[in-house]
Coordinates of C-alpha atoms and ligand atoms in Angstrom, one line a residue:
M1 CA 4.3 -72.3 -138.3
K2 CA 4.5 -69.4 -135.9
R3 CA 1.3 -68.5 -134.0
R4 CA -0.3 -65.2 -135.0
V5 CA -0.5 -62.0 -132.9
F6 CA -2.8 -59.1 -133.8
S7 CA -3.5 -55.8 -132.1
G8 CA -5.0 -52.5 -132.9
A9 CA -5.0 -49.0 -131.6
R10 CA -7.0 -45.9 -132.4
P11 CA -5.2 -43.1 -134.3
T12 CA -5.1 -40.7 -131.4
G13 CA -1.8 -39.3 -132.4
R14 CA 1.3 -39.4 -130.3
Q15 CA 1.4 -42.4 -128.0
H16 CA 1.6 -42.0 -124.2
I17 CA 3.5 -44.0 -121.7
G18 CA 0.2 -45.8 -120.8
N19 CA 0.0 -47.1 -124.4
Y20 CA 3.7 -48.0 -124.2
L21 CA 3.7 -49.8 -120.8
G22 CA 0.3 -51.3 -121.3
A23 CA 0.5 -52.6 -124.8
I24 CA 3.2 -51.4 -127.2
Q25 CA 6.1 -52.9 -125.2
N26 CA 4.5 -56.3 -125.7
Y27 CA 4.0 -55.6 -129.5
V28 CA 7.7 -55.2 -129.7
A29 CA 8.6 -58.2 -127.4
L30 CA 6.4 -60.6 -129.4
Q31 CA 7.9 -59.9 -132.8
D32 CA 10.5 -62.6 -132.9
E33 CA 8.4 -65.5 -131.5
Y34 CA 5.2 -64.8 -133.4
D35 CA 3.8 -63.7 -136.7
C36 CA 2.7 -60.2 -135.7
I37 CA 0.2 -57.8 -137.3
Y38 CA -0.4 -54.3 -135.9
C39 CA -3.2 -52.1 -137.1
I40 CA -4.1 -48.5 -136.8
V41 CA -7.9 -48.7 -136.5
D42 CA -9.1 -45.6 -138.2
I43 CA -12.7 -46.9 -138.7
H44 CA -13.0 -47.5 -134.9
A45 CA -11.8 -43.9 -134.4
L46 CA -14.8 -42.6 -136.4
T47 CA -17.2 -43.9 -133.7
S48 CA -16.0 -41.0 -131.4
L49 CA -14.2 -38.5 -133.7
E50 CA -16.3 -35.7 -134.9
D51 CA -13.4 -33.7 -136.4
T52 CA -11.7 -36.1 -138.9
G53 CA -9.3 -33.4 -140.1
E54 CA -6.6 -34.7 -137.8
L55 CA -6.8 -38.3 -138.8
Q56 CA -3.9 -38.5 -141.3
R57 CA -1.6 -36.6 -139.1
N58 CA -2.4 -38.7 -136.1
I59 CA -1.7 -41.9 -138.1
R60 CA 1.8 -40.6 -139.1
E61 CA 2.6 -39.6 -135.5
M62 CA 1.5 -43.0 -134.2
V63 CA 3.6 -44.9 -136.8
L64 CA 6.6 -42.8 -135.8
D65 CA 6.2 -43.8 -132.2
W66 CA 5.7 -47.4 -133.1
L67 CA 8.8 -47.6 -135.3
A68 CA 10.8 -45.6 -132.8
V69 CA 10.1 -48.0 -129.9
G70 CA 11.2 -50.9 -132.1
L71 CA 8.3 -52.3 -134.2
D72 CA 10.1 -53.6 -137.3
P73 CA 8.3 -53.7 -140.6
G74 CA 10.7 -56.4 -141.7
K75 CA 9.3 -58.7 -139.0
S76 CA 5.7 -57.4 -138.4
I77 CA 2.9 -56.1 -140.7
L78 CA 1.9 -52.5 -139.8
F79 CA -1.1 -51.2 -141.6
V80 CA -4.2 -48.9 -141.5
Q81 CA -7.5 -50.6 -141.0
S82 CA -9.4 -48.9 -143.8
Q83 CA -6.8 -49.9 -146.3
V84 CA -8.0 -53.5 -146.0
P85 CA -11.7 -53.1 -146.7
E86 CA -12.4 -56.8 -146.3
V87 CA -12.7 -56.2 -142.6
M88 CA -15.9 -54.2 -143.1
E89 CA -17.5 -57.0 -145.0
L90 CA -16.6 -59.5 -142.3
Y91 CA -17.9 -57.0 -139.7
T92 CA -21.3 -57.0 -141.4
L93 CA -21.4 -60.8 -141.5
L94 CA -20.4 -61.2 -137.9
G95 CA -23.1 -58.7 -137.0
M96 CA -25.7 -61.3 -138.1
I97 CA -24.6 -63.8 -135.4
T98 CA -24.1 -61.3 -132.6
P99 CA -27.0 -60.9 -130.2
L100 CA -27.7 -57.2 -129.6
S101 CA -28.1 -57.9 -125.9
W102 CA -24.4 -58.9 -125.7
L103 CA -23.4 -55.5 -127.2
L104 CA -25.6 -53.4 -125.0
R105 CA -24.1 -54.8 -121.9
V106 CA -20.5 -54.1 -122.8
P107 CA -19.2 -51.6 -120.1
T108 CA -17.3 -49.5 -122.6
F109 CA -20.5 -48.9 -124.6
K110 CA -22.2 -47.7 -121.5
E111 CA -19.3 -45.4 -120.7
K112 CA -19.3 -43.9 -124.3
V113 CA -23.0 -43.2 -124.0
K114 CA -22.3 -41.1 -120.9
L115 CA -19.2 -39.5 -122.5
Q116 CA -20.8 -38.6 -125.8
P117 CA -24.6 -38.4 -125.2
H118 CA -24.9 -36.2 -128.3
N119 CA -23.3 -38.8 -130.5
V120 CA -24.6 -42.3 -129.6
N121 CA -24.1 -43.7 -133.1
Y122 CA -24.8 -47.2 -134.4
G123 CA -21.0 -47.8 -134.9
L124 CA -20.5 -47.4 -131.1
V125 CA -22.7 -50.5 -130.5
G126 CA -20.9 -52.4 -133.2
Y127 CA -17.4 -51.4 -132.0
P128 CA -16.6 -54.9 -130.4
V129 CA -17.9 -56.7 -133.5
L130 CA -15.5 -54.7 -135.7
M131 CA -12.8 -55.5 -133.3
T132 CA -13.6 -59.2 -133.5
A133 CA -13.6 -58.9 -137.3
D134 CA -10.1 -57.4 -137.1
I135 CA -8.9 -60.3 -135.1
V136 CA -10.5 -63.3 -136.8
L137 CA -9.8 -61.9 -140.3
Y138 CA -6.2 -62.8 -139.5
K139 CA -7.0 -65.9 -137.4
A140 CA -5.0 -64.3 -134.6
E141 CA -4.6 -66.2 -131.3
V142 CA -2.6 -63.8 -129.1
I143 CA -3.9 -60.2 -128.6
P144 CA -1.6 -57.8 -126.7
V145 CA -3.7 -55.1 -125.1
G146 CA -4.1 -53.1 -121.9
E147 CA -6.6 -54.1 -119.2
D148 CA -9.3 -51.8 -120.5
Q149 CA -9.7 -54.0 -123.5
L150 CA -10.5 -57.2 -121.7
P151 CA -14.4 -56.9 -121.9
H152 CA -14.0 -56.4 -125.7
L153 CA -11.7 -59.5 -125.9
E154 CA -14.2 -61.6 -123.9
L155 CA -16.9 -60.6 -126.4
A156 CA -14.6 -61.5 -129.3
R157 CA -14.2 -64.9 -127.8
E158 CA -17.9 -65.4 -127.5
I159 CA -18.5 -64.3 -131.1
T160 CA -15.7 -66.6 -132.3
R161 CA -17.2 -69.6 -130.4
R162 CA -20.6 -68.9 -131.9
F163 CA -19.3 -68.7 -135.4
N164 CA -17.3 -71.9 -135.0
S165 CA -20.2 -73.8 -133.6
S166 CA -22.7 -72.5 -136.2
F167 CA -20.5 -72.8 -139.4
G168 CA -17.5 -74.9 -138.7
D169 CA -14.4 -74.6 -136.6
I170 CA -12.2 -72.2 -138.5
F171 CA -11.1 -69.6 -136.0
P172 CA -8.9 -70.0 -133.0
E173 CA -10.2 -68.4 -129.8
P174 CA -8.2 -65.2 -129.3
E175 CA -6.5 -64.7 -125.9
A176 CA -5.5 -61.4 -124.4
K177 CA -1.9 -60.9 -123.4
L178 CA -1.2 -58.3 -120.7
T179 CA 2.1 -56.7 -119.7
S180 CA 3.1 -56.3 -116.1
F181 CA 1.7 -52.7 -116.3
P182 CA -1.8 -53.5 -117.7
L183 CA -3.4 -50.3 -116.4
V184 CA -1.3 -47.1 -116.1
L185 CA -3.0 -44.3 -114.2
G186 CA -2.7 -40.7 -115.4
L187 CA -1.1 -37.7 -113.8
D188 CA -4.2 -37.2 -111.7
G189 CA -3.4 -40.6 -110.0
K190 CA -7.1 -41.6 -110.4
S191 CA -8.2 -42.4 -113.9
K192 CA -6.6 -44.4 -116.7
M193 CA -3.9 -42.4 -118.5
S194 CA -5.4 -41.2 -121.7
K195 CA -5.2 -38.3 -124.2
Q196 CA -8.9 -37.6 -123.8
A197 CA -8.5 -37.1 -120.1
G198 CA -5.5 -34.8 -120.6
N199 CA -3.6 -36.7 -117.9
D200 CA -0.9 -38.3 -120.1
I201 CA 2.8 -38.2 -120.7
E202 CA 3.6 -38.6 -124.4
I203 CA 6.6 -40.6 -125.4
A204 CA 7.7 -37.9 -127.8
L205 CA 7.9 -35.0 -125.3
S206 CA 11.3 -33.2 -124.9
D207 CA 13.2 -33.7 -121.7
K208 CA 12.1 -30.3 -120.5
E209 CA 8.4 -30.9 -121.3
T210 CA 8.6 -34.2 -119.5
V211 CA 9.8 -32.6 -116.3
K212 CA 7.1 -29.9 -116.6
R213 CA 4.4 -32.6 -117.1
V214 CA 5.6 -34.9 -114.3
M215 CA 5.7 -31.9 -111.9
T216 CA 1.9 -31.5 -112.4
A217 CA 1.2 -35.0 -111.1
L218 CA -0.7 -35.7 -107.9
T219 CA 1.0 -37.8 -105.4
D220 CA 0.0 -39.3 -102.0
P221 CA -3.1 -37.2 -101.1
A222 CA -2.5 -37.8 -97.3
R223 CA 0.9 -36.2 -97.5
R224 CA 0.2 -32.5 -97.1
Y225 CA 3.4 -31.1 -95.7
R226 CA 7.0 -31.8 -96.7
N227 CA 7.7 -33.5 -93.3
D228 CA 4.6 -35.7 -93.3
P229 CA 5.6 -39.4 -93.9
G230 CA 4.4 -40.6 -97.3
H231 CA 2.6 -43.8 -98.4
P232 CA 4.3 -45.1 -101.6
D233 CA 1.9 -47.9 -102.1
I234 CA -0.9 -45.5 -102.8
C235 CA 1.2 -43.1 -104.9
N236 CA 1.1 -43.2 -108.7
I237 CA 4.5 -41.6 -109.0
Y238 CA 5.9 -44.4 -106.9
R239 CA 4.2 -47.0 -109.2
L240 CA 5.8 -45.4 -112.2
H241 CA 9.2 -45.5 -110.5
G242 CA 8.6 -49.2 -110.5
Y243 CA 9.0 -49.3 -114.2
F244 CA 11.4 -46.4 -114.8
S245 CA 13.7 -46.7 -111.7
P246 CA 13.4 -50.4 -110.8
R247 CA 16.7 -50.5 -108.9
Q248 CA 15.8 -47.6 -106.7
T249 CA 12.3 -48.4 -105.7
D250 CA 13.2 -49.8 -102.2
D251 CA 15.3 -46.8 -101.5
I252 CA 12.7 -44.3 -102.7
A253 CA 10.0 -46.1 -100.7
A254 CA 12.0 -46.0 -97.5
R255 CA 13.0 -42.3 -98.0
C256 CA 9.3 -41.4 -98.7
R257 CA 8.0 -43.2 -95.6
S258 CA 10.5 -41.4 -93.4
A259 CA 9.9 -38.1 -95.1
K260 CA 13.6 -37.9 -96.2
I261 CA 12.5 -37.2 -99.7
G262 CA 9.7 -34.8 -100.7
C263 CA 7.2 -35.3 -103.5
V264 CA 8.8 -32.6 -105.7
D265 CA 12.2 -34.3 -105.5
C266 CA 10.6 -37.7 -106.1
K267 CA 8.9 -36.4 -109.2
Q268 CA 12.2 -34.8 -110.4
L269 CA 13.8 -38.2 -110.1
L270 CA 11.0 -39.9 -112.0
A271 CA 11.2 -37.3 -114.8
E272 CA 14.9 -37.9 -115.1
A273 CA 14.5 -41.7 -115.2
I274 CA 11.8 -41.3 -117.9
N275 CA 14.1 -39.1 -119.9
I276 CA 17.0 -41.6 -119.7
A277 CA 14.7 -44.5 -120.6
L278 CA 13.1 -42.8 -123.6
K279 CA 16.3 -41.0 -124.9
P280 CA 17.1 -43.7 -127.6
I281 CA 13.5 -43.9 -128.6
R282 CA 13.2 -40.1 -129.0
E283 CA 16.4 -40.0 -131.0
R284 CA 15.2 -42.7 -133.4
R285 CA 11.8 -40.9 -133.7
A286 CA 13.5 -37.6 -134.6
A287 CA 15.5 -39.3 -137.3
L288 CA 12.4 -41.2 -138.7
A289 CA 10.4 -38.0 -138.8
T290 CA 12.7 -36.7 -141.6
E291 CA 11.6 -39.7 -143.8
P292 CA 7.9 -39.3 -144.6
Q293 CA 8.1 -41.3 -147.7
Y294 CA 9.5 -44.3 -145.7
I295 CA 6.6 -44.1 -143.3
A296 CA 4.1 -44.0 -146.2
D297 CA 5.8 -47.0 -147.8
V298 CA 5.7 -49.0 -144.6
L299 CA 1.9 -48.6 -144.4
T300 CA 1.3 -49.3 -148.1
D301 CA 3.4 -52.5 -148.0
G302 CA 1.7 -53.5 -144.7
A303 CA -1.8 -53.2 -146.2
R304 CA -0.7 -55.2 -149.3
R305 CA 0.5 -58.0 -147.1
A306 CA -2.5 -57.9 -144.8
R307 CA -4.9 -58.0 -147.7
V308 CA -3.5 -61.3 -149.0
I309 CA -4.5 -62.9 -145.8
A310 CA -7.8 -61.0 -145.4
R311 CA -9.1 -62.1 -148.9
K312 CA -8.4 -65.7 -148.2
T313 CA -10.2 -65.7 -144.8
L314 CA -13.2 -63.7 -146.1
K315 CA -13.6 -66.2 -149.0
E316 CA -13.6 -69.1 -146.5
V317 CA -16.1 -67.3 -144.2
K318 CA -18.5 -66.7 -147.2
Q319 CA -18.3 -70.4 -148.2
K320 CA -19.0 -71.5 -144.6
M321 CA -22.0 -69.1 -144.4
G322 CA -23.4 -70.3 -147.7
L323 CA -22.9 -67.1 -149.6
I324 CA -20.7 -68.7 -152.3
Ligands
AMP1 P1 -6.0 -46.7 -127.4 O1 -5.0 -45.6 -127.6 O2 -7.0 -46.4 -126.4 O3 -6.6 -47.1 -128.7 O4 -5.2 -47.9 -126.8 C1 -4.2 -48.6 -127.5 C2 -3.6 -49.7 -126.6 O5 -3.0 -49.1 -125.4 C3 -4.7 -50.6 -126.1 O6 -4.2 -52.0 -126.1 C4 -5.0 -50.1 -124.7 O7 -5.5 -51.2 -123.9 C5 -3.6 -49.7 -124.3 N1 -3.8 -48.6 -123.3 C6 -4.3 -47.4 -123.5 N2 -4.2 -46.6 -122.4 C7 -3.7 -47.4 -121.4 C8 -3.3 -47.2 -120.1 N3 -3.6 -46.0 -119.4 N4 -2.8 -48.2 -119.4 C9 -2.5 -49.4 -120.0 N5 -2.8 -49.6 -121.3 C10 -3.4 -48.7 -122.0
LIG2 N1 -10.4 -51.3 -129.1 C1 -9.0 -51.1 -129.2 C2 -8.6 -49.8 -128.4 O1 -9.4 -49.0 -128.2 C3 -8.4 -51.0 -130.5 C4 -8.6 -52.3 -131.4 C5 -9.4 -52.4 -132.5 C6 -8.1 -53.6 -131.1 N2 -9.3 -53.6 -133.0 C7 -8.5 -54.4 -132.2 C8 -7.2 -54.1 -130.1 C9 -8.2 -55.8 -132.3 C10 -6.9 -55.5 -130.2 C11 -7.4 -56.3 -131.3 O2 -7.5 -49.7 -128.0

């Protein structure tokens, strides 16, 4: 039997190249070798979203990106978290074996408290427990995520171990799987690329929009004039060339160090390389966007298939915990 992969992502709408390089490219790569389940975690999104009016549109935009980059509903299950409500029951049960102190020390919880002091809701504390429920409901072993999710994964492993030692060994310990770009920085070159920070490049941008966006990026801060020698190793644009222009990186580095190429030209080259790499994805996306019924069917079918597995695990958990 194939080992199981599970991952989730919040319905933030169009995906950016941080999502793509950090996680989604692994979702695609793992499809043949593993039994893969990918989930749009709308309940998790509610811990931060105050305006839920965008949720349904965000979900559609995300699925379009996922399908366009090569997720195949014939191979993988794609579904929306709230469509398989068993996860919320399991979340409640796992909450009973998770010490509050573990949750209060999670770094992302502390960050959220700072980021949304007006909305420190109970769900924020439980966020990693719900994430653990996502994973163990499908007895998943391999979890493709970006580096920012590692503290959550560590907690999921601890909760899993505690369940297994208290009630019987039924869950594998989930393991994170990183790509070679586990943390993509945003256009500011400082913080993680994210929609919230407004420093992202969406996969679905047009060629023109991509150029415009890349041109706003900060480069080597020590290079103030065109003739100053650059320092590619501390430049985020150079890092992105590493993925999008792998054959030219040595040449670009040498020309940057000797000030033969300026930052504007270097960014132009990067934007062109991104446009070439994303062209087939963008074309597939545009074609898929004309088939809303197909997108809806993919998610309905995904939820149906996921639910069969979820019901079975939940029953087993309830038996182990003495509820039935
Ligand atoms: P999110 O959109 O925050 O729910 O993230 C979805 C997936 O993309 C998760 O596995 C994240 O770890 C990953 N991810 C998000 N932003 C980045 C980034 N800037 N660099 C690398 N991975 C990322
Ligand atoms: N917390 C993840 C994020 O913000 C999303 C997520 C929810 C997830 N459940 C998961 C990721 C289970 C991996 C496995 O991106």
